[in-house]
PDB file of C-alpha atoms in Angstrom:
ATOM      1  CA  MET A   1     -32.990 -61.363  57.738  1.00 39.00           C
ATOM      2  CA  PRO A   2     -29.386 -62.682  57.671  1.00 41.00           C
ATOM      3  CA  PRO A   3     -28.399 -64.029  54.237  1.00 46.00           C
ATOM      4  CA  LYS A   4     -27.949 -67.636  55.394  1.00 48.00           C
ATOM      5  CA  ARG A   5     -31.343 -67.654  57.092  1.00 52.00           C
ATOM      6  CA  LYS A   6     -32.941 -66.018  54.066  1.00 53.00           C
ATOM      7  CA  ALA A   7     -31.438 -68.630  51.751  1.00 51.00           C
ATOM      8  CA  GLY A   8     -32.652 -71.381  54.055  1.00 53.00           C
ATOM      9  CA  LYS A   9     -36.159 -69.974  54.026  1.00 58.00           C
ATOM     10  CA  ALA A  10     -36.121 -69.684  50.236  1.00 56.00           C
ATOM     11  CA  TRP A  11     -35.146 -73.357  49.891  1.00 52.00           C
ATOM     12  CA  GLY A  12     -37.747 -74.292  52.484  1.00 64.00           C
ATOM     13  CA  ILE A  13     -40.367 -72.582  50.346  1.00 67.00           C
ATOM     14  CA  ILE A  14     -39.226 -74.202  47.091  1.00 66.00           C
ATOM     15  CA  GLY A  15     -39.141 -77.564  48.850  1.00 67.00           C
ATOM     16  CA  ALA A  16     -42.752 -76.980  49.865  1.00 72.00           C
ATOM     17  CA  VAL A  17     -43.596 -76.052  46.282  1.00 74.00           C
ATOM     18  CA  ALA A  18     -42.104 -79.348  45.139  1.00 73.00           C
ATOM     19  CA  GLY A  19     -44.308 -81.054  47.708  1.00 74.00           C
ATOM     20  CA  VAL A  20     -47.370 -79.281  46.300  1.00 74.00           C
ATOM     21  CA  LEU A  21     -46.608 -80.626  42.840  1.00 74.00           C
ATOM     22  CA  VAL A  22     -46.039 -84.116  44.224  1.00 75.00           C
ATOM     23  CA  ILE A  23     -49.408 -83.936  45.988  1.00 73.00           C
ATOM     24  CA  GLY A  24     -51.042 -82.759  42.766  1.00 72.00           C
ATOM     25  CA  THR A  25     -49.640 -85.621  40.725  1.00 72.00           C
ATOM     26  CA  LEU A  26     -50.439 -88.065  43.517  1.00 70.00           C
ATOM     27  CA  VAL A  27     -54.082 -86.955  43.443  1.00 70.00           C
ATOM     28  CA  SER A  28     -54.039 -87.214  39.660  1.00 71.00           C
ATOM     29  CA  THR A  29     -52.803 -90.790  39.758  1.00 74.00           C
ATOM     30  CA  ALA A  30     -54.894 -91.986  42.680  1.00 66.00           C
ATOM     31  CA  ALA A  31     -58.176 -90.189  41.899  1.00 59.00           C
ATOM     32  CA  ARG A  32     -61.137 -92.496  41.516  1.00 45.00           C
ATOM     33  CA  SER A  33     -63.626 -90.104  39.946  1.00 39.00           C
ATOM     34  CA  GLY A  34     -63.904 -89.050  36.321  1.00 40.00           C
ATOM     35  CA  GLY A  35     -61.618 -90.408  33.648  1.00 41.00           C
ATOM     36  CA  GLY A  36     -62.119 -91.238  30.040  1.00 42.00           C
ATOM     37  CA  SER A  37     -62.334 -94.547  28.313  1.00 42.00           C
ATOM     38  CA  SER A  38     -59.567 -96.996  29.139  1.00 42.00           C
ATOM     39  CA  SER A  39     -56.558 -96.907  26.840  1.00 44.00           C
ATOM     40  CA  ASP A  40     -53.683 -99.281  26.224  1.00 44.00           C
ATOM     41  CA  GLY A  41     -51.436 -96.327  25.436  1.00 43.00           C
ATOM     42  CA  SER A  42     -50.965 -97.397  21.824  1.00 49.00           C
ATOM     43  CA  ALA A  43     -52.584 -94.251  20.388  1.00 56.00           C
ATOM     44  CA  GLY A  44     -49.940 -91.818  19.195  1.00 60.00           C
ATOM     45  CA  PRO A  45     -46.215 -91.616  20.023  1.00 68.00           C
ATOM     46  CA  ARG A  46     -44.935 -92.704  23.429  1.00 91.00           C
ATOM     47  CA  TYR A  47     -42.755 -90.502  25.619  1.00 94.00           C
ATOM     48  CA  ARG A  48     -40.891 -90.566  28.913  1.00 95.00           C
ATOM     49  CA  VAL A  49     -39.936 -87.634  31.175  1.00 96.00           C
ATOM     50  CA  THR A  50     -36.269 -86.932  31.902  1.00 97.00           C
ATOM     51  CA  VAL A  51     -34.411 -84.626  34.313  1.00 97.00           C
ATOM     52  CA  PRO A  52     -31.785 -82.653  32.345  1.00 98.00           C
ATOM     53  CA  GLN A  53     -28.957 -80.777  34.079  1.00 98.00           C
ATOM     54  CA  THR A  54     -30.337 -77.505  32.671  1.00 98.00           C
ATOM     55  CA  LEU A  55     -33.713 -76.235  31.478  1.00 97.00           C
ATOM     56  CA  SER A  56     -35.028 -73.455  29.253  1.00 96.00           C
ATOM     57  CA  GLY A  57     -31.951 -73.310  27.066  1.00 95.00           C
ATOM     58  CA  GLY A  58     -29.535 -73.379  29.998  1.00 97.00           C
ATOM     59  CA  GLU A  59     -31.273 -70.658  32.026  1.00 96.00           C
ATOM     60  CA  TYR A  60     -32.029 -72.975  34.978  1.00 96.00           C
ATOM     61  CA  LYS A  61     -29.547 -75.381  36.555  1.00 97.00           C
ATOM     62  CA  LEU A  62     -30.504 -78.562  38.397  1.00 97.00           C
ATOM     63  CA  ALA A  63     -30.205 -78.193  42.173  1.00 93.00           C
ATOM     64  CA  LYS A  64     -31.929 -81.392  43.311  1.00 92.00           C
ATOM     65  CA  ASP A  65     -33.363 -84.453  41.560  1.00 95.00           C
ATOM     66  CA  ILE A  66     -36.690 -85.351  43.222  1.00 91.00           C
ATOM     67  CA  SER A  67     -37.561 -88.295  40.967  1.00 93.00           C
ATOM     68  CA  GLN A  68     -37.155 -90.956  43.658  1.00 90.00           C
ATOM     69  CA  GLN A  69     -39.116 -88.937  46.228  1.00 85.00           C
ATOM     70  CA  ALA A  70     -41.956 -88.519  43.750  1.00 85.00           C
ATOM     71  CA  THR A  71     -41.866 -92.141  42.556  1.00 84.00           C
ATOM     72  CA  ASP A  72     -42.052 -93.395  46.145  1.00 83.00           C
ATOM     73  CA  ALA A  73     -45.172 -91.266  46.716  1.00 78.00           C
ATOM     74  CA  MET A  74     -46.985 -92.319  43.541  1.00 74.00           C
ATOM     75  CA  PRO A  75     -49.223 -95.347  43.112  1.00 71.00           C
ATOM     76  CA  HIS A  76     -48.014 -97.424  40.173  1.00 72.00           C
ATOM     77  CA  ASP A  77     -51.549 -97.662  38.801  1.00 76.00           C
ATOM     78  CA  GLY A  78     -54.608 -95.446  39.257  1.00 76.00           C
ATOM     79  CA  ALA A  79     -58.014 -94.785  37.776  1.00 74.00           C
ATOM     80  CA  ASN A  80     -56.613 -92.712  34.914  1.00 79.00           C
ATOM     81  CA  GLU A  81     -52.850 -93.336  34.824  1.00 81.00           C
ATOM     82  CA  HIS A  82     -51.187 -96.750  34.642  1.00 87.00           C
ATOM     83  CA  HIS A  83     -47.648 -98.237  34.841  1.00 87.00           C
ATOM     84  CA  ILE A  84     -46.528 -94.865  36.184  1.00 86.00           C
ATOM     85  CA  LYS A  85     -43.025 -93.602  36.863  1.00 90.00           C
ATOM     86  CA  ALA A  86     -42.168 -90.097  38.055  1.00 90.00           C
ATOM     87  CA  ALA A  87     -39.302 -87.762  37.181  1.00 94.00           C
ATOM     88  CA  GLY A  88     -38.652 -84.289  38.470  1.00 93.00           C
ATOM     89  CA  GLY A  89     -36.177 -81.737  39.701  1.00 94.00           C
ATOM     90  CA  GLN A  90     -35.716 -78.475  41.549  1.00 92.00           C
ATOM     91  CA  TYR A  91     -33.872 -75.886  39.449  1.00 95.00           C
ATOM     92  CA  SER A  92     -32.461 -72.428  40.130  1.00 92.00           C
ATOM     93  CA  SER A  93     -31.568 -69.323  38.147  1.00 94.00           C
ATOM     94  CA  GLY A  94     -30.434 -66.347  40.200  1.00 92.00           C
ATOM     95  CA  THR A  95     -33.302 -65.544  42.580  1.00 89.00           C
ATOM     96  CA  LYS A  96     -35.726 -67.762  40.651  1.00 91.00           C
ATOM     97  CA  SER A  97     -36.505 -71.342  41.637  1.00 91.00           C
ATOM     98  CA  LEU A  98     -38.387 -73.695  39.358  1.00 94.00           C
ATOM     99  CA  VAL A  99     -39.845 -77.143  39.971  1.00 93.00           C
ATOM    100  CA  MET A 100     -40.556 -79.564  37.133  1.00 94.00           C
ATOM    101  CA  LEU A 101     -42.395 -82.781  37.896  1.00 92.00           C
ATOM    102  CA  GLY A 102     -43.638 -85.283  35.343  1.00 92.00           C
ATOM    103  CA  LEU A 103     -45.296 -88.687  35.151  1.00 90.00           C
ATOM    104  CA  TYR A 104     -44.945 -91.160  32.316  1.00 93.00           C
ATOM    105  CA  GLY A 105     -46.633 -94.425  31.491  1.00 92.00           C
ATOM    106  CA  VAL A 106     -50.180 -94.688  30.140  1.00 92.00           C
ATOM    107  CA  VAL A 107     -52.650 -91.802  30.514  1.00 92.00           C
ATOM    108  CA  ASP A 108     -56.248 -92.722  29.633  1.00 92.00           C
ATOM    109  CA  ASP A 109     -57.652 -89.191  29.527  1.00 92.00           C
ATOM    110  CA  PRO A 110     -55.181 -86.261  29.480  1.00 93.00           C
ATOM    111  CA  GLN A 111     -57.764 -83.659  30.504  1.00 94.00           C
ATOM    112  CA  THR A 112     -58.695 -85.685  33.582  1.00 91.00           C
ATOM    113  CA  ALA A 113     -55.001 -85.828  34.545  1.00 90.00           C
ATOM    114  CA  ILE A 114     -54.780 -82.034  34.257  1.00 93.00           C
ATOM    115  CA  ASP A 115     -57.979 -81.461  36.264  1.00 91.00           C
ATOM    116  CA  HIS A 116     -56.945 -83.816  39.071  1.00 87.00           C
ATOM    117  CA  SER A 117     -53.440 -82.350  39.232  1.00 88.00           C
ATOM    118  CA  MET A 118     -54.784 -78.805  39.658  1.00 88.00           C
ATOM    119  CA  ARG A 119     -57.270 -79.986  42.278  1.00 87.00           C
ATOM    120  CA  GLY A 120     -54.493 -81.708  44.199  1.00 86.00           C
ATOM    121  CA  MET A 121     -52.363 -78.551  44.291  1.00 86.00           C
ATOM    122  CA  THR A 122     -55.004 -76.762  46.389  1.00 88.00           C
ATOM    123  CA  SER A 123     -56.147 -79.728  48.470  1.00 84.00           C
ATOM    124  CA  ASP A 124     -54.027 -79.063  51.572  1.00 82.00           C
ATOM    125  CA  GLY A 125     -55.746 -75.820  52.603  1.00 86.00           C
ATOM    126  CA  LYS A 126     -52.566 -73.726  52.242  1.00 87.00           C
ATOM    127  CA  THR A 127     -52.886 -72.971  48.543  1.00 90.00           C
ATOM    128  CA  GLU A 128     -55.583 -70.876  46.866  1.00 93.00           C
ATOM    129  CA  VAL A 129     -56.358 -70.086  43.243  1.00 95.00           C
ATOM    130  CA  ALA A 130     -55.365 -66.483  42.486  1.00 96.00           C
ATOM    131  CA  VAL A 131     -55.676 -66.496  38.671  1.00 97.00           C
ATOM    132  CA  PRO A 132     -57.995 -69.214  37.307  1.00 96.00           C
ATOM    133  CA  ASP A 133     -56.478 -71.717  34.904  1.00 96.00           C
ATOM    134  CA  LYS A 134     -56.697 -71.125  31.168  1.00 97.00           C
ATOM    135  CA  GLU A 135     -55.395 -72.893  28.081  1.00 97.00           C
ATOM    136  CA  PHE A 136     -52.458 -71.250  26.326  1.00 98.00           C
ATOM    137  CA  THR A 137     -51.009 -72.068  22.918  1.00 98.00           C
ATOM    138  CA  PRO A 138     -47.244 -71.476  22.882  1.00 97.00           C
ATOM    139  CA  THR A 139     -46.083 -68.577  20.722  1.00 96.00           C
ATOM    140  CA  GLY A 140     -45.105 -70.126  17.409  1.00 91.00           C
ATOM    141  CA  GLY A 141     -47.492 -73.048  17.864  1.00 93.00           C
ATOM    142  CA  GLY A 142     -47.481 -76.415  19.565  1.00 94.00           C
ATOM    143  CA  ALA A 143     -49.752 -78.346  21.915  1.00 95.00           C
ATOM    144  CA  SER A 144     -51.563 -76.195  24.458  1.00 97.00           C
ATOM    145  CA  LEU A 145     -50.799 -76.020  28.174  1.00 98.00           C
ATOM    146  CA  THR A 146     -53.124 -75.211  31.065  1.00 97.00           C
ATOM    147  CA  CYS A 147     -51.679 -72.375  33.161  1.00 98.00           C
ATOM    148  CA  GLY A 148     -52.723 -70.317  36.163  1.00 96.00           C
ATOM    149  CA  VAL A 149     -51.452 -68.675  39.333  1.00 96.00           C
ATOM    150  CA  ASP A 150     -51.860 -69.987  42.874  1.00 94.00           C
ATOM    151  CA  VAL A 151     -50.923 -68.286  46.133  1.00 93.00           C
ATOM    152  CA  ARG A 152     -49.535 -70.508  48.880  1.00 89.00           C
ATOM    153  CA  THR A 153     -48.913 -69.613  52.530  1.00 88.00           C
ATOM    154  CA  GLU A 154     -45.666 -71.244  53.618  1.00 80.00           C
ATOM    155  CA  MET A 155     -43.578 -70.471  56.728  1.00 78.00           C
ATOM    156  CA  GLY A 156     -45.745 -67.393  57.338  1.00 84.00           C
ATOM    157  CA  GLN A 157     -45.048 -66.089  53.829  1.00 84.00           C
ATOM    158  CA  LYS A 158     -47.455 -65.605  50.924  1.00 90.00           C
ATOM    159  CA  VAL A 159     -45.884 -67.165  47.832  1.00 90.00           C
ATOM    160  CA  THR A 160     -47.068 -66.383  44.307  1.00 93.00           C
ATOM    161  CA  LEU A 161     -46.864 -69.546  42.237  1.00 92.00           C
ATOM    162  CA  PRO A 162     -47.423 -69.449  38.462  1.00 95.00           C
ATOM    163  CA  PHE A 163     -47.747 -72.945  37.005  1.00 95.00           C
ATOM    164  CA  CYS A 164     -48.384 -74.747  33.725  1.00 97.00           C
ATOM    165  CA  ILE A 165     -49.585 -78.323  33.239  1.00 95.00           C
ATOM    166  CA  TRP A 166     -49.632 -80.528  30.174  1.00 96.00           C
ATOM    167  CA  ALA A 167     -50.794 -84.079  29.525  1.00 94.00           C
ATOM    168  CA  ASP A 168     -50.908 -86.457  26.594  1.00 94.00           C
ATOM    169  CA  SER A 169     -51.450 -90.196  26.160  1.00 93.00           C
ATOM    170  CA  SER A 170     -48.160 -91.142  27.849  1.00 94.00           C
ATOM    171  CA  THR A 171     -46.989 -88.179  29.967  1.00 94.00           C
ATOM    172  CA  SER A 172     -48.215 -85.418  32.216  1.00 92.00           C
ATOM    173  CA  GLY A 173     -46.082 -82.635  33.613  1.00 93.00           C
ATOM    174  CA  ASN A 174     -46.228 -79.598  35.847  1.00 93.00           C
ATOM    175  CA  VAL A 175     -43.866 -76.623  35.911  1.00 95.00           C
ATOM    176  CA  ALA A 176     -44.049 -74.007  38.702  1.00 93.00           C
ATOM    177  CA  GLU A 177     -41.803 -71.090  39.601  1.00 93.00           C
ATOM    178  CA  THR A 178     -41.096 -68.767  42.529  1.00 90.00           C
ATOM    179  CA  ASP A 179     -38.862 -65.715  42.738  1.00 90.00           C
ATOM    180  CA  ALA A 180     -37.117 -65.034  46.052  1.00 86.00           C
ATOM    181  CA  SER A 181     -36.738 -61.351  45.113  1.00 88.00           C
ATOM    182  CA  ASP A 182     -40.529 -60.949  45.020  1.00 90.00           C
ATOM    183  CA  VAL A 183     -42.198 -64.022  46.515  1.00 87.00           C
ATOM    184  CA  ALA A 184     -45.501 -62.212  47.074  1.00 91.00           C
ATOM    185  CA  LYS A 185     -45.686 -60.707  43.583  1.00 94.00           C
ATOM    186  CA  ASP A 186     -49.156 -59.527  42.533  1.00 97.00           C
ATOM    187  CA  PRO A 187     -50.640 -62.649  40.880  1.00 97.00           C
ATOM    188  CA  GLN A 188     -52.482 -60.509  38.344  1.00 97.00           C
ATOM    189  CA  SER A 189     -49.175 -59.097  37.101  1.00 97.00           C
ATOM    190  CA  VAL A 190     -47.838 -62.512  36.020  1.00 97.00           C
ATOM    191  CA  ASP A 191     -47.521 -62.789  32.237  1.00 98.00           C
ATOM    192  CA  LEU A 192     -48.963 -66.276  31.797  1.00 98.00           C
ATOM    193  CA  GLN A 193     -48.415 -66.328  28.031  1.00 98.00           C
ATOM    194  CA  GLU A 194     -44.712 -65.751  28.649  1.00 98.00           C
ATOM    195  CA  PHE A 195     -44.671 -68.469  31.314  1.00 98.00           C
ATOM    196  CA  ALA A 196     -46.559 -70.833  29.002  1.00 98.00           C
ATOM    197  CA  ASP A 197     -43.893 -70.259  26.332  1.00 98.00           C
ATOM    198  CA  LYS A 198     -41.198 -71.115  28.888  1.00 98.00           C
ATOM    199  CA  ALA A 199     -43.074 -74.216  30.072  1.00 97.00           C
ATOM    200  CA  ALA A 200     -43.547 -75.376  26.480  1.00 98.00           C
ATOM    201  CA  LYS A 201     -39.795 -75.067  25.893  1.00 97.00           C
ATOM    202  CA  ILE A 202     -39.179 -77.059  29.074  1.00 98.00           C
ATOM    203  CA  ARG A 203     -41.669 -79.693  27.932  1.00 97.00           C
ATOM    204  CA  SER A 204     -39.696 -80.128  24.710  1.00 97.00           C
ATOM    205  CA  GLU A 205     -36.485 -80.540  26.745  1.00 98.00           C
ATOM    206  CA  VAL A 206     -37.756 -83.104  29.267  1.00 98.00           C
ATOM    207  CA  ARG A 207     -40.167 -85.181  27.138  1.00 96.00           C
ATOM    208  CA  LYS A 208     -38.233 -87.719  25.096  1.00 95.00           C
ATOM    209  CA  PRO A 209     -39.502 -90.470  22.741  1.00 93.00           C
ATOM    210  CA  VAL A 210     -39.518 -94.001  24.094  1.00 88.00           C
ATOM    211  CA  GLY A 211     -37.278 -96.358  22.150  1.00 71.00           C
TER     212      GLY A 211
END
């Protein structure tokens, strides 16, 4: 495949991955089933989600801000999330492409947000669960993340997609990564603890206190 065409296909795939995350957060916000008791968001500290120029200590550089695209797709209020804004970006590091997408506002039940987001990622019929989700505690401590591996068929190509999701009373976020050098990597070979550590670092970089 000529380099230009290959690069175009890689960006087409990462664009589709961004779409998957948008769909997942859209389902999370719009879902009408489940949910915990209603909250006014006053419990615990309040945060917003930002889109830095770099992530993971400078490893990834921002290629495209998708905040407006995501915000336009999201309902402002849902069954479990309220007064919602979205923030996200597509990032690159060598052959690796990473998408970070977050919501911030009021989250009634964080676990419901996580469950709906994961369900939304596989709702289009192109994405299947390859490694079931599991909770991971970042090495060195910190709030847990829910991580797994999906496989998506995009442009005739199987794409291995490790992801991690977090949620608290005011934010939820999803981080997913692809590697153009090995897009169809064996899902079972993905080190999810290592990816959870990376996602936790990214969470600390994008989640900022309100006020």
